[in-house]
Amino acid sequence: MTQPTPAPEPTTGPRQAPIKVLLADDQALLRSAFRVLVDSEPDMVVVGEAADGAQAVDMARASGADVVLMDIRMPGTDGLAATRMISADPELSAVRVVMLTTFEVDEYVVQSLRAGASGFLGKGAEPDELLNAIRIAAAGEALLSPAATKGLIATFLAQGGSSGEGPDSAEYAERLAALTGREREVLVQVAGGHSNDRIAERLAVSPLTVKTHVNRAMAKLGARDRAQLVVIAYESGLVRPRAE
C-alpha cells in the first residue's frame, strides 16, 4: 500500500485566522509605520488604531483584538491605566498587551507588568523583533528574555520592591502555599528569566513537564501569563533579587 505523502507545514502557524492587532500610540506616524509592517505579514492584521488609552480600551472591545501594542506615555488615559482596564475586564481576558517603551527598561516597566502587560518592547526594536513579539504574546507567552528580566529586576530593586510586604503579599503567600515543591522550583526559575528548555536542563526533567508545572502555577496564582508569574515571584518575596 502506498504511504501517504506528509502534509506540508502550514505557512501561517496553527492559528486558523490571522492575529488581530490593535495599535495604540499618540504618534500617527508611528502607527502608520507599524500598520504597514504588521499588514505585510500573512498571519496578522491591524484591526484598529487608537491615539490614547481610553480609545484603546474601547477599540479592544469593539475589534476583538488578540494583541494590543500599547505605548506607555500617551495624553489623557495613558498606557498603564488602559492596560489595567483591559486586564480587569473579564470580557477582555484573552487580550494580550505588549507595552512599547522609548527605552527597553525604564521606570514604568515594572508598573506595566503589574498592570497586566504580557511584556515590553523598545520602540527601537528591529521589525522582526516587533513581529515576533506579537506572535509570542498571541501564543500566551511572555516577552521576558533573560536580559529583559535582569533589567526588570534592577528596576524592581530601584523601586524598593521584593520586600514581601506589599499590599498583595498576604494574598500571594496564601496562594503560594498551594504550590507543590516542584512548582515553586519552577516558579523561581521562571523568575530568573529562564526558558522552559533551560529549566528542564537545570531540573533534569522534560520541557513538557516544565510547561505543565508553569501552567499549574499560573492557575493557582491567578496569573494571566508568564510575565505575571515573574511579578508575583518578586512581589511575594519568594524571590529576592541581588544587586550585581
GROMACS .gro file of C-alpha atoms in nm:
model
  244
    1MET     CA    1   0.000   0.000   0.000
    2THR     CA    2   0.135   0.342  -0.093
    3GLN     CA    3   0.240   0.552   0.204
    4PRO     CA    4   0.053   0.883   0.222
    5THR     CA    5   0.252   1.192   0.144
    6PRO     CA    6   0.312   1.402   0.457
    7ALA     CA    7   0.111   1.720   0.461
    8PRO     CA    8   0.317   2.034   0.408
    9GLU     CA    9   0.393   2.253   0.707
   10PRO     CA   10   0.140   2.535   0.746
   11THR     CA   11   0.277   2.871   0.638
   12THR     CA   12   0.093   3.077   0.897
   13GLY     CA   13   0.120   2.859   1.208
   14PRO     CA   14  -0.158   2.672   1.383
   15ARG     CA   15  -0.397   2.968   1.403
   16GLN     CA   16  -0.682   2.945   1.151
   17ALA     CA   17  -0.733   3.322   1.150
   18PRO     CA   18  -0.473   3.599   1.143
   19ILE     CA   19  -0.366   3.758   1.469
   20LYS     CA   20  -0.574   4.071   1.519
   21VAL     CA   21  -0.352   4.360   1.627
   22LEU     CA   22  -0.461   4.692   1.776
   23LEU     CA   23  -0.214   4.983   1.763
   24ALA     CA   24  -0.226   5.234   2.049
   25ASP     CA   25   0.013   5.529   2.019
   26ASP     CA   26  -0.042   5.904   2.015
   27GLN     CA   27   0.204   5.946   1.727
   28ALA     CA   28   0.023   5.896   1.397
   29LEU     CA   29   0.348   5.848   1.207
   30LEU     CA   30   0.449   5.556   1.428
   31ARG     CA   31   0.106   5.397   1.399
   32SER     CA   32   0.127   5.421   1.020
   33ALA     CA   33   0.470   5.257   1.019
   34PHE     CA   34   0.350   4.977   1.248
   35ARG     CA   35   0.041   4.924   1.033
   36VAL     CA   36   0.245   4.881   0.714
   37LEU     CA   37   0.475   4.635   0.889
   38VAL     CA   38   0.201   4.427   1.053
   39ASP     CA   39  -0.027   4.420   0.749
   40SER     CA   40   0.263   4.294   0.537
   41GLU     CA   41   0.256   3.964   0.728
   42PRO     CA   42   0.017   3.687   0.616
   43ASP     CA   43  -0.058   3.573   0.972
   44MET     CA   44  -0.160   3.907   1.124
   45VAL     CA   45  -0.376   4.209   1.051
   46VAL     CA   46  -0.427   4.552   1.207
   47VAL     CA   47  -0.787   4.587   1.326
   48GLY     CA   48  -0.768   4.941   1.459
   49GLU     CA   49  -0.563   5.240   1.571
   50ALA     CA   50  -0.604   5.434   1.894
   51ALA     CA   51  -0.448   5.768   1.985
   52ASP     CA   52  -0.495   5.734   2.362
   53GLY     CA   53  -0.559   5.473   2.629
   54ALA     CA   54  -0.933   5.524   2.665
   55GLN     CA   55  -0.981   5.480   2.292
   56ALA     CA   56  -0.760   5.169   2.303
   57VAL     CA   57  -0.983   5.005   2.564
   58ASP     CA   58  -1.298   5.082   2.365
   59MET     CA   59  -1.143   4.955   2.044
   60ALA     CA   60  -1.014   4.639   2.213
   61ARG     CA   61  -1.375   4.556   2.296
   62ALA     CA   62  -1.513   4.651   1.954
   63SER     CA   63  -1.243   4.496   1.735
   64GLY     CA   64  -1.190   4.163   1.908
   65ALA     CA   65  -0.815   4.229   1.912
   66ASP     CA   66  -0.581   3.949   2.015
   67VAL     CA   67  -0.281   4.173   2.086
   68VAL     CA   68  -0.256   4.543   2.169
   69LEU     CA   69   0.070   4.726   2.101
   70MET     CA   70   0.037   4.989   2.374
   71ASP     CA   71   0.252   5.298   2.415
   72ILE     CA   72   0.313   5.373   2.783
   73ARG     CA   73   0.315   5.751   2.755
   74MET     CA   74   0.000   5.893   2.596
   75PRO     CA   75  -0.208   6.202   2.677
   76GLY     CA   76  -0.522   6.158   2.882
   77THR     CA   77  -0.556   5.791   2.975
   78ASP     CA   78  -0.203   5.657   2.946
   79GLY     CA   79  -0.096   5.304   2.853
   80LEU     CA   80  -0.064   5.188   3.212
   81ALA     CA   81  -0.420   5.286   3.302
   82ALA     CA   82  -0.552   5.136   2.980
   83THR     CA   83  -0.370   4.809   3.044
   84ARG     CA   84  -0.518   4.788   3.395
   85MET     CA   85  -0.865   4.842   3.249
   86ILE     CA   86  -0.814   4.568   2.990
   87SER     CA   87  -0.675   4.325   3.248
   88ALA     CA   88  -0.965   4.390   3.485
   89ASP     CA   89  -1.234   4.333   3.221
   90PRO     CA   90  -1.346   3.965   3.209
   91GLU     CA   91  -1.465   4.015   2.851
   92LEU     CA   92  -1.109   4.106   2.751
   93SER     CA   93  -0.935   3.823   2.936
   94ALA     CA   94  -0.791   3.683   2.613
   95VAL     CA   95  -0.640   4.015   2.504
   96ARG     CA   96  -0.263   4.041   2.543
   97VAL     CA   97  -0.089   4.376   2.583
   98VAL     CA   98   0.267   4.445   2.472
   99MET     CA   99   0.393   4.774   2.612
  100LEU     CA  100   0.604   4.992   2.385
  101THR     CA  101   0.875   5.190   2.562
  102THR     CA  102   1.119   5.457   2.450
  103PHE     CA  103   1.388   5.265   2.637
  104GLU     CA  104   1.385   4.886   2.677
  105VAL     CA  105   1.398   4.925   3.055
  106ASP     CA  106   1.260   5.240   3.216
  107GLU     CA  107   1.082   5.343   3.533
  108TYR     CA  108   0.745   5.220   3.405
  109VAL     CA  109   0.840   4.864   3.311
  110VAL     CA  110   0.753   4.709   3.648
  111GLN     CA  111   0.432   4.910   3.663
  112SER     CA  112   0.332   4.786   3.319
  113LEU     CA  113   0.379   4.424   3.419
  114ARG     CA  114   0.188   4.480   3.742
  115ALA     CA  115  -0.089   4.634   3.534
  116GLY     CA  116  -0.122   4.309   3.338
  117ALA     CA  117   0.100   4.352   3.032
  118SER     CA  118   0.249   4.038   2.883
  119GLY     CA  119   0.581   4.210   2.828
  120PHE     CA  120   0.752   4.512   2.685
  121LEU     CA  121   0.946   4.609   2.377
  122GLY     CA  122   1.166   4.906   2.297
  123LYS     CA  123   1.045   5.132   2.018
  124GLY     CA  124   1.389   5.097   1.864
  125ALA     CA  125   1.344   4.722   1.816
  126GLU     CA  126   1.405   4.569   1.475
  127PRO     CA  127   1.097   4.492   1.261
  128ASP     CA  128   1.144   4.117   1.305
  129GLU     CA  129   1.157   4.163   1.684
  130LEU     CA  130   0.827   4.350   1.680
  131LEU     CA  131   0.656   4.087   1.467
  132ASN     CA  132   0.796   3.808   1.682
  133ALA     CA  133   0.672   3.989   1.994
  134ILE     CA  134   0.319   3.993   1.853
  135ARG     CA  135   0.332   3.621   1.780
  136ILE     CA  136   0.474   3.538   2.123
  137ALA     CA  137   0.207   3.741   2.302
  138ALA     CA  138  -0.072   3.591   2.089
  139ALA     CA  139   0.051   3.244   2.185
  140GLY     CA  140   0.013   3.333   2.554
  141GLU     CA  141   0.384   3.354   2.625
  142ALA     CA  142   0.570   3.645   2.784
  143LEU     CA  143   0.829   3.881   2.639
  144LEU     CA  144   1.077   3.828   2.917
  145SER     CA  145   1.415   3.721   2.791
  146PRO     CA  146   1.695   3.672   3.047
  147ALA     CA  147   1.836   4.014   2.952
  148ALA     CA  148   1.498   4.182   2.990
  149THR     CA  149   1.439   4.008   3.322
  150LYS     CA  150   1.770   4.137   3.457
  151GLY     CA  151   1.656   4.487   3.366
  152LEU     CA  152   1.321   4.422   3.531
  153ILE     CA  153   1.494   4.306   3.849
  154ALA     CA  154   1.721   4.612   3.851
  155THR     CA  155   1.418   4.839   3.819
  156PHE     CA  156   1.238   4.645   4.090
  157LEU     CA  157   1.536   4.692   4.324
  158ALA     CA  158   1.549   5.065   4.248
  159GLN     CA  159   1.182   5.092   4.347
  160GLY     CA  160   1.236   4.900   4.669
  161GLY     CA  161   1.037   4.600   4.551
  162SER     CA  162   1.058   4.234   4.651
  163SER     CA  163   1.016   4.305   5.021
  164GLY     CA  164   0.728   4.065   5.057
  165GLU     CA  165   0.548   4.341   5.247
  166GLY     CA  166   0.331   4.490   4.972
  167PRO     CA  167  -0.048   4.512   4.981
  168ASP     CA  168  -0.085   4.185   4.788
  169SER     CA  169   0.185   3.990   4.976
  170ALA     CA  170  -0.057   3.821   5.219
  171GLU     CA  171  -0.281   3.708   4.935
  172TYR     CA  172   0.018   3.586   4.736
  173ALA     CA  173   0.154   3.399   5.041
  174GLU     CA  174  -0.175   3.211   5.071
  175ARG     CA  175  -0.169   3.121   4.703
  176LEU     CA  176   0.198   3.021   4.714
  177ALA     CA  177   0.114   2.774   4.990
  178ALA     CA  178  -0.097   2.585   4.735
  179LEU     CA  179   0.204   2.523   4.509
  180THR     CA  180   0.390   2.195   4.521
  181GLY     CA  181   0.761   2.193   4.592
  182ARG     CA  182   0.839   2.136   4.225
  183GLU     CA  183   0.604   2.414   4.115
  184ARG     CA  184   0.789   2.651   4.349
  185GLU     CA  185   1.120   2.543   4.200
  186VAL     CA  186   0.991   2.609   3.850
  187LEU     CA  187   0.849   2.946   3.955
  188VAL     CA  188   1.190   3.053   4.087
  189GLN     CA  189   1.348   2.953   3.756
  190VAL     CA  190   1.083   3.141   3.559
  191ALA     CA  191   1.152   3.450   3.771
  192GLY     CA  192   1.516   3.417   3.670
  193GLY     CA  193   1.418   3.460   3.307
  194HIS     CA  194   1.490   3.102   3.202
  195SER     CA  195   1.306   2.933   2.914
  196ASN     CA  196   1.124   2.603   2.958
  197ASP     CA  197   1.406   2.420   2.781
  198ARG     CA  198   1.667   2.575   3.010
  199ILE     CA  199   1.460   2.500   3.320
  200ALA     CA  200   1.422   2.140   3.203
  201GLU     CA  201   1.801   2.111   3.179
  202ARG     CA  202   1.855   2.264   3.522
  203LEU     CA  203   1.594   2.044   3.694
  204ALA     CA  204   1.662   1.730   3.487
  205VAL     CA  205   1.302   1.696   3.364
  206SER     CA  206   1.136   1.725   3.025
  207PRO     CA  207   1.029   2.061   2.876
  208LEU     CA  208   0.671   1.929   2.867
  209THR     CA  209   0.686   1.864   3.242
  210VAL     CA  210   0.812   2.218   3.297
  211LYS     CA  211   0.528   2.358   3.085
  212THR     CA  212   0.277   2.160   3.292
  213HIS     CA  213   0.421   2.300   3.617
  214VAL     CA  214   0.419   2.654   3.476
  215ASN     CA  215   0.054   2.622   3.370
  216ARG     CA  216  -0.046   2.484   3.710
  217ALA     CA  217   0.139   2.764   3.889
  218MET     CA  218  -0.038   3.023   3.674
  219ALA     CA  219  -0.376   2.868   3.754
  220LYS     CA  220  -0.310   2.853   4.129
  221LEU     CA  221  -0.167   3.205   4.146
  222GLY     CA  222  -0.426   3.363   3.918
  223ALA     CA  223  -0.158   3.479   3.674
  224ARG     CA  224  -0.259   3.575   3.320
  225ASP     CA  225   0.070   3.463   3.173
  226ARG     CA  226   0.439   3.404   3.238
  227ALA     CA  227   0.509   3.774   3.288
  228GLN     CA  228   0.266   3.784   3.580
  229LEU     CA  229   0.442   3.485   3.738
  230VAL     CA  230   0.763   3.687   3.745
  231VAL     CA  231   0.590   3.982   3.911
  232ILE     CA  232   0.423   3.758   4.172
  233ALA     CA  233   0.753   3.585   4.250
  234TYR     CA  234   0.911   3.919   4.343
  235GLU     CA  235   0.603   4.087   4.491
  236SER     CA  236   0.554   3.795   4.729
  237GLY     CA  237   0.917   3.790   4.837
  238LEU     CA  238   0.959   3.430   4.717
  239VAL     CA  239   1.249   3.552   4.507
  240ARG     CA  240   1.469   3.836   4.628
  241PRO     CA  241   1.692   3.984   4.361
  242ARG     CA  242   2.051   4.066   4.441
  243ALA     CA  243   2.232   4.365   4.300
  244GLU     CA  244   2.527   4.258   4.088
   0.00000   0.00000   0.00000
